[in-house]
Every structure is written in structure tokens, then in C-alpha cells.
PDB file of C-alpha atoms in Angstrom:
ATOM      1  CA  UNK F   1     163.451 -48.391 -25.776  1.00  0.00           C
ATOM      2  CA  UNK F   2     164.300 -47.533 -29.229  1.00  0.00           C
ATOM      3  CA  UNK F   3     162.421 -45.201 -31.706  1.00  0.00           C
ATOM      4  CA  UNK F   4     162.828 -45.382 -35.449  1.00  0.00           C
ATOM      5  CA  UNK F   5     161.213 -44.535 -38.514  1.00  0.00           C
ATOM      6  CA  UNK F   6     160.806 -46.376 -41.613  1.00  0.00           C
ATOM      7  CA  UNK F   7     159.589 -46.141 -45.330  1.00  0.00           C
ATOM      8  CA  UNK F   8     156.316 -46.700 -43.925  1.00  0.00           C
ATOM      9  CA  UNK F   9     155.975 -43.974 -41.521  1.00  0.00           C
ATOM     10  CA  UNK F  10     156.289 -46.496 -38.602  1.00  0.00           C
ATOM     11  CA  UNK F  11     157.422 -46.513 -35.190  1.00  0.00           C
ATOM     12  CA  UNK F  12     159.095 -49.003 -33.261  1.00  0.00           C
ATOM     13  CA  UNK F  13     159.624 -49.703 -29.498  1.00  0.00           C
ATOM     14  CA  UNK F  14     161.797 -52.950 -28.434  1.00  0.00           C
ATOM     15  CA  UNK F  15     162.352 -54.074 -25.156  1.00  0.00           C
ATOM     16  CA  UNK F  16     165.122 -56.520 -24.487  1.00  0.00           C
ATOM     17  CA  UNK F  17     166.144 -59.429 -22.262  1.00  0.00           C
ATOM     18  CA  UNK F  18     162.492 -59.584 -20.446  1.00  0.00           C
ATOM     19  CA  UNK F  19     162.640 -62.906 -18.868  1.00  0.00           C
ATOM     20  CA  UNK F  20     160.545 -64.942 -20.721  1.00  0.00           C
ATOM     21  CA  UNK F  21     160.654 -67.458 -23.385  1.00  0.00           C
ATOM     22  CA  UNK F  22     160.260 -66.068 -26.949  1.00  0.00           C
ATOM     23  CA  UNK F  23     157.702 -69.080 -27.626  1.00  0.00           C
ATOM     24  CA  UNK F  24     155.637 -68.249 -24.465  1.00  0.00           C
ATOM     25  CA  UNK F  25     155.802 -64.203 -25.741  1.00  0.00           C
ATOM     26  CA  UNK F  26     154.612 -64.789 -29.195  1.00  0.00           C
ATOM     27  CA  UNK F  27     151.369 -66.516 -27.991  1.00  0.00           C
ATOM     28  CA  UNK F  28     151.175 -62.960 -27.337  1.00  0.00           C
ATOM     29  CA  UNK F  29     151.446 -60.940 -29.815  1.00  0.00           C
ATOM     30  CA  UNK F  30     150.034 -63.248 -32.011  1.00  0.00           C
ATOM     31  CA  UNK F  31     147.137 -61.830 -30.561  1.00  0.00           C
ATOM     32  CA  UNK F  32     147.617 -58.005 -31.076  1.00  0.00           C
ATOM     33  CA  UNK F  33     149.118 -58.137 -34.811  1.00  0.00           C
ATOM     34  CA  UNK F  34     146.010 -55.967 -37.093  1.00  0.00           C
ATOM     35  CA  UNK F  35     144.498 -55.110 -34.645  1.00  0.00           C
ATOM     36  CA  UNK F  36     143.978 -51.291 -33.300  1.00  0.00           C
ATOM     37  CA  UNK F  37     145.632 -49.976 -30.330  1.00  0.00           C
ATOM     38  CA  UNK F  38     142.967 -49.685 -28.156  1.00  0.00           C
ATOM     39  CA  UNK F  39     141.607 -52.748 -29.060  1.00  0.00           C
ATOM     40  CA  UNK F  40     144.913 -54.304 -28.587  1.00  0.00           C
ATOM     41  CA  UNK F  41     145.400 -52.570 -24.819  1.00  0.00           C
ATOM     42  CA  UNK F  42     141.961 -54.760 -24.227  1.00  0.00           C
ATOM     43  CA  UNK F  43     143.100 -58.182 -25.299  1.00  0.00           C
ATOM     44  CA  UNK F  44     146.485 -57.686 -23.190  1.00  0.00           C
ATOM     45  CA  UNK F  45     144.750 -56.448 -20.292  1.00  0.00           C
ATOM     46  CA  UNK F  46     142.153 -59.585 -19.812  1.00  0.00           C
ATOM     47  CA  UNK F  47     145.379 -61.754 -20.981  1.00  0.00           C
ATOM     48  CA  UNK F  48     146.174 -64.658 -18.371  1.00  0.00           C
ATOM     49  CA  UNK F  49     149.792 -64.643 -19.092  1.00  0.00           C
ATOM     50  CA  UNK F  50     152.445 -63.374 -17.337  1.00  0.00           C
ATOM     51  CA  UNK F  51     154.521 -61.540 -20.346  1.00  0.00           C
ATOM     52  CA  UNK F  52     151.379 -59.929 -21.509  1.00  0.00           C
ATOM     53  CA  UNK F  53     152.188 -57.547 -18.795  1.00  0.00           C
ATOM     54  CA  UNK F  54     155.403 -56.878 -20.656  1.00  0.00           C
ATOM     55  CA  UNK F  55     153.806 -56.826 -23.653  1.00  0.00           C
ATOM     56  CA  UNK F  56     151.781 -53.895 -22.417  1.00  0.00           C
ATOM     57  CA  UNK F  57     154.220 -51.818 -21.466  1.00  0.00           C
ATOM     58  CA  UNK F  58     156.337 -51.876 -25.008  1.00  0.00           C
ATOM     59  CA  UNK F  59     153.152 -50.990 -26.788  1.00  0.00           C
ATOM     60  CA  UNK F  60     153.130 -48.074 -24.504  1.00  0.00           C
ATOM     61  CA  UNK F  61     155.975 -47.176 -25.051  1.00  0.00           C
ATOM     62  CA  UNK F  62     155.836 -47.349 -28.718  1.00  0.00           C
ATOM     63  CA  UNK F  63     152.271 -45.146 -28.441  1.00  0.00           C
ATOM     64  CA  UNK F  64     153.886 -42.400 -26.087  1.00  0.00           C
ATOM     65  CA  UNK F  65     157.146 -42.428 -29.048  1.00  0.00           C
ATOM     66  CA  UNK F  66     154.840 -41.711 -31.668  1.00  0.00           C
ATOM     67  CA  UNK F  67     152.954 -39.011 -29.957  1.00  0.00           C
ATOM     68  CA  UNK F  68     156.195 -37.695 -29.005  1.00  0.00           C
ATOM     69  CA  UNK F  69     157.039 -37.249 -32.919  1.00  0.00           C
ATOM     70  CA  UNK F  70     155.608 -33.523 -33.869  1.00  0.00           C
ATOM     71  CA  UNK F  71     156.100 -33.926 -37.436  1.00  0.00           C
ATOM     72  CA  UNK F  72     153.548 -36.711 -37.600  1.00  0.00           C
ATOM     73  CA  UNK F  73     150.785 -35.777 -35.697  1.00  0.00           C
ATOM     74  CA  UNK F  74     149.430 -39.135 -34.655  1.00  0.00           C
ATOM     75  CA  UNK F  75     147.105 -40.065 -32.256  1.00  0.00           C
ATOM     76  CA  UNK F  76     147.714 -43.218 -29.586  1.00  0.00           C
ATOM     77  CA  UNK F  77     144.043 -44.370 -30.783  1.00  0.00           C
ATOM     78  CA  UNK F  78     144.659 -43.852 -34.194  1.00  0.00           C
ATOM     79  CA  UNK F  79     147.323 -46.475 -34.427  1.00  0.00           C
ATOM     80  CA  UNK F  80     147.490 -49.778 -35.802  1.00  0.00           C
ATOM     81  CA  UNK F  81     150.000 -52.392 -34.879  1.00  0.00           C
ATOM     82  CA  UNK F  82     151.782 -53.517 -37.899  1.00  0.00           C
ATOM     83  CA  UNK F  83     154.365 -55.658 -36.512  1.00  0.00           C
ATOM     84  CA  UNK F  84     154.324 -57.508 -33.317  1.00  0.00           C
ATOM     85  CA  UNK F  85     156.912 -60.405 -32.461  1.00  0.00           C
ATOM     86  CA  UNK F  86     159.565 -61.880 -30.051  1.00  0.00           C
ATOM     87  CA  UNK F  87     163.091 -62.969 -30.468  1.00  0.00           C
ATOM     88  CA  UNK F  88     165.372 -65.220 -28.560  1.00  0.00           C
ATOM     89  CA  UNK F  89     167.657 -63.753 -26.320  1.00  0.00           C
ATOM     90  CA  UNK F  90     170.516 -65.040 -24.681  1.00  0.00           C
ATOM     91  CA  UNK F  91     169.943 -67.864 -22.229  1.00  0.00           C
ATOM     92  CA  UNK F  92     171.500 -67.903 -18.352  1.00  0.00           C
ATOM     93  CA  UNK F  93     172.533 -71.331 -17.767  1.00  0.00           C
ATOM     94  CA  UNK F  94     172.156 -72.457 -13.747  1.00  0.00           C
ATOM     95  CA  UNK F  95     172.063 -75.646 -12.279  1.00  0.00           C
ATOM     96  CA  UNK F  96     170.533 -77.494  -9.862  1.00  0.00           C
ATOM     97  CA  UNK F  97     172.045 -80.132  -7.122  1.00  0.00           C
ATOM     98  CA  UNK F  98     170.203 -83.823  -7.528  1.00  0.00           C
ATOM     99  CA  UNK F  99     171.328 -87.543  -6.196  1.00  0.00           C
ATOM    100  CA  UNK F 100     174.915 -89.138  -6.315  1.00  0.00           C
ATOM    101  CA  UNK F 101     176.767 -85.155  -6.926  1.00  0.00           C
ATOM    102  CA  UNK F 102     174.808 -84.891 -10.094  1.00  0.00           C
ATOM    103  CA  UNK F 103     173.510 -81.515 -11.019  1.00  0.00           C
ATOM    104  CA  UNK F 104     170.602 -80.753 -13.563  1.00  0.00           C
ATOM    105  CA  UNK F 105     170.352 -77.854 -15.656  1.00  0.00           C
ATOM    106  CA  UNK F 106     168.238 -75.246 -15.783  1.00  0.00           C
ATOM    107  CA  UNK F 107     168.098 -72.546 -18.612  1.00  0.00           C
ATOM    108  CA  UNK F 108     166.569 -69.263 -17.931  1.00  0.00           C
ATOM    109  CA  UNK F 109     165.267 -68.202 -21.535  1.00  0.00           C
ATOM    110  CA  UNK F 110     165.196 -64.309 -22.235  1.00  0.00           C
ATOM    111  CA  UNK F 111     163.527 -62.676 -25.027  1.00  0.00           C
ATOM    112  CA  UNK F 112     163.644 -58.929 -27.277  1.00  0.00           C
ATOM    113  CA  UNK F 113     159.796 -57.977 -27.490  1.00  0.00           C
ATOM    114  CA  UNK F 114     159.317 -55.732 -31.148  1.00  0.00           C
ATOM    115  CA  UNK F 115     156.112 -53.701 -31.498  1.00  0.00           C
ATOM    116  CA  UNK F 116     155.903 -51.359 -34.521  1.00  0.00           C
ATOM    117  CA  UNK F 117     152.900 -49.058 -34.912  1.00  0.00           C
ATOM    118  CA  UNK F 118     151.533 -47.268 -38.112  1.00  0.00           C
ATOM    119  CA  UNK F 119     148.322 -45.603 -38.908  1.00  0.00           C
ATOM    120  CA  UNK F 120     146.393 -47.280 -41.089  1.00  0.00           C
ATOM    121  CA  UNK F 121     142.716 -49.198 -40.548  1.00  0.00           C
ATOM    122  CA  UNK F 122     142.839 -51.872 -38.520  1.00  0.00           C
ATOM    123  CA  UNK F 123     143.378 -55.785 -40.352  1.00  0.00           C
ATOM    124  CA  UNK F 124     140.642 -56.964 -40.493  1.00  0.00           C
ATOM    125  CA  UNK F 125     140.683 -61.105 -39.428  1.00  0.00           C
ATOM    126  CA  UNK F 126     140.807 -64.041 -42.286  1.00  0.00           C
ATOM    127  CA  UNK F 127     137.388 -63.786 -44.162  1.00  0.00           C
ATOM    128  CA  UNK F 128     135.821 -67.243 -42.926  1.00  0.00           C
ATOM    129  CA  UNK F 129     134.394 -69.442 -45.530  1.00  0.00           C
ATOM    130  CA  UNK F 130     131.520 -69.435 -46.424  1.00  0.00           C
ATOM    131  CA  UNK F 131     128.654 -71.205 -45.063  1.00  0.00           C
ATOM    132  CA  UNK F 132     128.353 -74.176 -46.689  1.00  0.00           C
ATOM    133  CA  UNK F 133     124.428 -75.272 -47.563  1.00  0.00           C
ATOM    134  CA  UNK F 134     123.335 -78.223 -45.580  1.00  0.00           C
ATOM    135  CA  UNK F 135     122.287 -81.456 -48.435  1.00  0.00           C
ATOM    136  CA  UNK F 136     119.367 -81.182 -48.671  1.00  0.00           C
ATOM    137  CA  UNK F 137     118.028 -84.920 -46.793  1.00  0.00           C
ATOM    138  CA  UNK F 138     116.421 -87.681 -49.629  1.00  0.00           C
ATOM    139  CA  UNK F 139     113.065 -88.379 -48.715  1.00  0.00           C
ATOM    140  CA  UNK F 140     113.128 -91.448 -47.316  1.00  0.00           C
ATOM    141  CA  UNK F 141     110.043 -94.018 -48.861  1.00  0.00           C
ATOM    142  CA  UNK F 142     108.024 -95.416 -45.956  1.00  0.00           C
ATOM    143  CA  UNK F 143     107.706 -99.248 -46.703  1.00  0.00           C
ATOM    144  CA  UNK F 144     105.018-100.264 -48.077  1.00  0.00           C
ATOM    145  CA  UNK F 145     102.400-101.571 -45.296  1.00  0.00           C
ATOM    146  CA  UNK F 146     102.275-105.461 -45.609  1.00  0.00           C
ATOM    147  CA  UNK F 147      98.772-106.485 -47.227  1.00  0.00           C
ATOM    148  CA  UNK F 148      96.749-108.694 -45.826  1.00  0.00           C
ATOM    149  CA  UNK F 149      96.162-112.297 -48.079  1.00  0.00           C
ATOM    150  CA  UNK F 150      93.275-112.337 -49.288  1.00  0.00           C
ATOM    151  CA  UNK F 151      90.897-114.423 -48.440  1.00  0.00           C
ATOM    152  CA  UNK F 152      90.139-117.297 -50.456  1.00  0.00           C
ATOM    153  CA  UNK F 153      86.362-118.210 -51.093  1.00  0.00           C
ATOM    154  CA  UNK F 154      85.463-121.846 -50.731  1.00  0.00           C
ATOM    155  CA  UNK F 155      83.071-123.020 -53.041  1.00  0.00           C
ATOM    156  CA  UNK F 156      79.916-123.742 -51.444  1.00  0.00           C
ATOM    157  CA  UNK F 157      79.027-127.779 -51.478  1.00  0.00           C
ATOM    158  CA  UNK F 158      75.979-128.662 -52.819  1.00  0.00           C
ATOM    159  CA  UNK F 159      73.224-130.906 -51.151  1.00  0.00           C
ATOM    160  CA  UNK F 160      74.374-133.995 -53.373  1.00  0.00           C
ATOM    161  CA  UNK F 161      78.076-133.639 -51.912  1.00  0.00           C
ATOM    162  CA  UNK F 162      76.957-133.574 -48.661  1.00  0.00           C
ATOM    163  CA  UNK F 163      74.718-136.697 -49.209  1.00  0.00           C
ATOM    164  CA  UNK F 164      78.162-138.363 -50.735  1.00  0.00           C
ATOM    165  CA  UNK F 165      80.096-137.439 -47.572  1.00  0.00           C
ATOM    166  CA  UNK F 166      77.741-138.342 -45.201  1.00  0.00           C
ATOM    167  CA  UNK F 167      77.443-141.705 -46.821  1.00  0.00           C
ATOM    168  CA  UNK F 168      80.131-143.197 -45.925  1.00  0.00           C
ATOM    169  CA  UNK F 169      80.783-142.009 -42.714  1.00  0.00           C
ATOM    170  CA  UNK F 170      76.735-143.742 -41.983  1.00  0.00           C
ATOM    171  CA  UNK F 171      78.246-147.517 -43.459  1.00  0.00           C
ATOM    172  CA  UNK F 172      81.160-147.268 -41.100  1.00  0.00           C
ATOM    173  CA  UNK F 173      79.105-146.796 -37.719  1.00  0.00           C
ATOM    174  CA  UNK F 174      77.071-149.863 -39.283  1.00  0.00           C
ATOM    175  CA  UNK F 175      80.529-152.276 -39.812  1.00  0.00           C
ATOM    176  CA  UNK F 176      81.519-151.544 -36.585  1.00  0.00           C
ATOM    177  CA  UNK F 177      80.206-154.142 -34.058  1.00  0.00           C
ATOM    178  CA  UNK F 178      79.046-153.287 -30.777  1.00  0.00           C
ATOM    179  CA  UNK F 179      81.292-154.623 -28.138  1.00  0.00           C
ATOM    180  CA  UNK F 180      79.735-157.251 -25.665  1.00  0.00           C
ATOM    181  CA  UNK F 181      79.545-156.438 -22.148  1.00  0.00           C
ATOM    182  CA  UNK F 182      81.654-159.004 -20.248  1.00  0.00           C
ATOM    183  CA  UNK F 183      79.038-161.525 -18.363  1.00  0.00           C
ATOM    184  CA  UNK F 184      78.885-161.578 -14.794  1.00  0.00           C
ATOM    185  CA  UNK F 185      78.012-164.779 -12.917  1.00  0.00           C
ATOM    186  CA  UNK F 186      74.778-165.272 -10.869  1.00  0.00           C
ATOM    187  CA  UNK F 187      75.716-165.551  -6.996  1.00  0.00           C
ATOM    188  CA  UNK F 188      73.040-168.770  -7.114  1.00  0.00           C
ATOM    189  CA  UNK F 189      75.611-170.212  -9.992  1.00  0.00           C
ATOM    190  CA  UNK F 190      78.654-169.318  -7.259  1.00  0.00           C
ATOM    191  CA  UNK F 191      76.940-171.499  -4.608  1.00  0.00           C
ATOM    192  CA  UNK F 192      76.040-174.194  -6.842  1.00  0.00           C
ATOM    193  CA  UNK F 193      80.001-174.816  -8.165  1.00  0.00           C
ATOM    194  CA  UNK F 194      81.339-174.357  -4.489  1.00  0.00           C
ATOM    195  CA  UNK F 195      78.787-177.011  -3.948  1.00  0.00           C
ATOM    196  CA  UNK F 196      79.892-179.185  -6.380  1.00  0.00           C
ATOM    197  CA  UNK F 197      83.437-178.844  -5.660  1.00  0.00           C
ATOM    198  CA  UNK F 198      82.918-179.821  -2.038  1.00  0.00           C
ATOM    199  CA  UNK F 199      81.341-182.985  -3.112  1.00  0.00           C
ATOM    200  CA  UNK F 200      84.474-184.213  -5.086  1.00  0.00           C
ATOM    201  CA  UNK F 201      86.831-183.063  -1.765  1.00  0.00           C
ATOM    202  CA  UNK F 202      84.384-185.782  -0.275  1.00  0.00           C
TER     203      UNK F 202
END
């Protein structure tokens, strides 16, 4: 660990080659830059990732090397992280023995994790924009309900149009002829032509 002091009154603690990816550890402290120490030792400590362990323990160290400092004065809680990142390290190429004598590489990715700590307030996160108001909705027109035709009025008849209708209608059941009803033959008139007939057979 390293301690150094800037324009800024800062202090810086590094560790180097932890064994993690420097992608993977700035996910990290991504997370802690602004933000107070203490409220920075909470976010690491309900972290699920691995290097927020390692993490941790640099921004110790960088709180314990500016205590350490008498002609500052600071306090560990009174700190602000100012800077907070991760650079690549050197990778450790292995390999790995697969089908037909091939091999397949593996690269074990290190990382330098950089915390420097001032005393200042805390950054405060991006302002978020403001609410925007809701349109107001159009009121919507209810359709008109569908009116009912009205009815139309029939003119009364009068008693002379109803004689005219009726009229007619009274000469027509006079044209028509009653039909006949089909006439039956007497059984007397039967016996007389079976008579008859037998007489010509004779």
C-alpha cells in the first residue's frame, strides 16, 4: 500500500495484482465514488461480489493512512472518496488440455485497485429530472343517444272513405258465383241403370 498526498489534500491507497478482472472490479467502485466512507463500508459490505471484499480492505487501508497523517487531523468518518477505479494488470497465461493434443487457453486477469480519500461533503447523486406533469386526458363526448323516429300520425279516414272502401270490396263477394256442390246419384237411379244394362246383356 502506498500513501501520497496531492494538491488536494488527498490520500491514496493502491493495491496491486488482486486477481480479478479490472471490468468485474469497477462494477465496484462505481458504486463507492461520492459517496462517504461509512456509507461506502455499507454498500461493500452487502456487495455480492467477490472483489468487493478487496475493495474493502484498500479503503481501509487508505482510512487507517490518513488517520495515520498528524498534520491533517482527519477523521475515518469524515472522509469522502474522491477517486475510486481499477486498472489492468498483467495477465498469467495457462492452458488447458482438450481433444486431438489441442490445448485451450485460459487467461487469469489481474487488476491495481486505486482509492483516494479527501474530506469534503459527500457527492451528492445526478439531480433526477423532474417530474414531468401527466396530459391532462380530453374529455371524451359520450355519443349522442340514438332518437327514437317519431311517430308519424295517420290521418284519420272519414265515414265517406270508409263507405268508398267498403264498396267495392261488397260488389266483389256479389261477382263471385257460388260454386255448385257436385250431385250425387240416388241409389234407386243405381238400380234402375244396372237394370237396364242387364237387359241389353240379354
Amino acid at each position: 500500500m502506498a500513501v501520497a498526498e496531492q494538491e488536494r489534500q488527498m490520500v491514496r491507497a493502491q493495491a496491486r495484482w488482486v486477481h480479478s478482472s479490472a471490468r468485474k472490479a469497477r462494477l465496484v467502485t462505481d458504486l463507492i465514488r461520492g459517496r462517504s466512507v461509512p456509507e461506502a463500508r455499507t454498500i461493500l459490505a452487502f456487495s455480492s461480489r467477490a472483489v468487493a471484499k478487496d475493495v474493502e480492505k484498500v479503503l481501509r487501508s487508505a482510512v487507517a493512512n490518513a488517520e495515520s497523517r498528524p498534520n491533517l487531523h482527519w477523521q475515518g468518518d469524515d472522509l469522502v472518496v474522491a477517486a475510486a477505479y481499477a486498472d489492468e494488470g498483467p495477465t498469467l497465461k495457462r492452458w488447458r488440455a482438450r481433444a486431438r493434443g489441442r490445448v485451450a487457453r485460459i487467461r487469469k486477469r489481474t487488476c491495481h485497485i486505486t482509492i483516494e480519500l479527501a474530506q469534503g461533503s459527500p457527492v451528492s447523486a445526478a439531480p433526477s429530472m423532474p417530474a414531468m406533469a401527466a396530459p391532462e386526458p380530453e374529455p371524451v363526448e359520450e355519443p349522442a343517444a340514438l332518437e327514437e323516429p317519431e311517430a308519424v300520425e295517420e290521418p284519420e279516414e272519414t265515414v265517406e272513405e270508409q263507405e268508398a272502401a267498403e264498396e267495392p270490396e261488397a260488389a266483389a263477394e256479389a261477382e263471385t258465383p257460388e260454386t255448385e256442390a257436385p250431385e250425387t246419384e240416388s241409389p234407386s237411379a243405381e238400380a234402375e241403370a244396372e237394370a237396364s244394362t242387364e237387359e241389353t246383356d240379354r
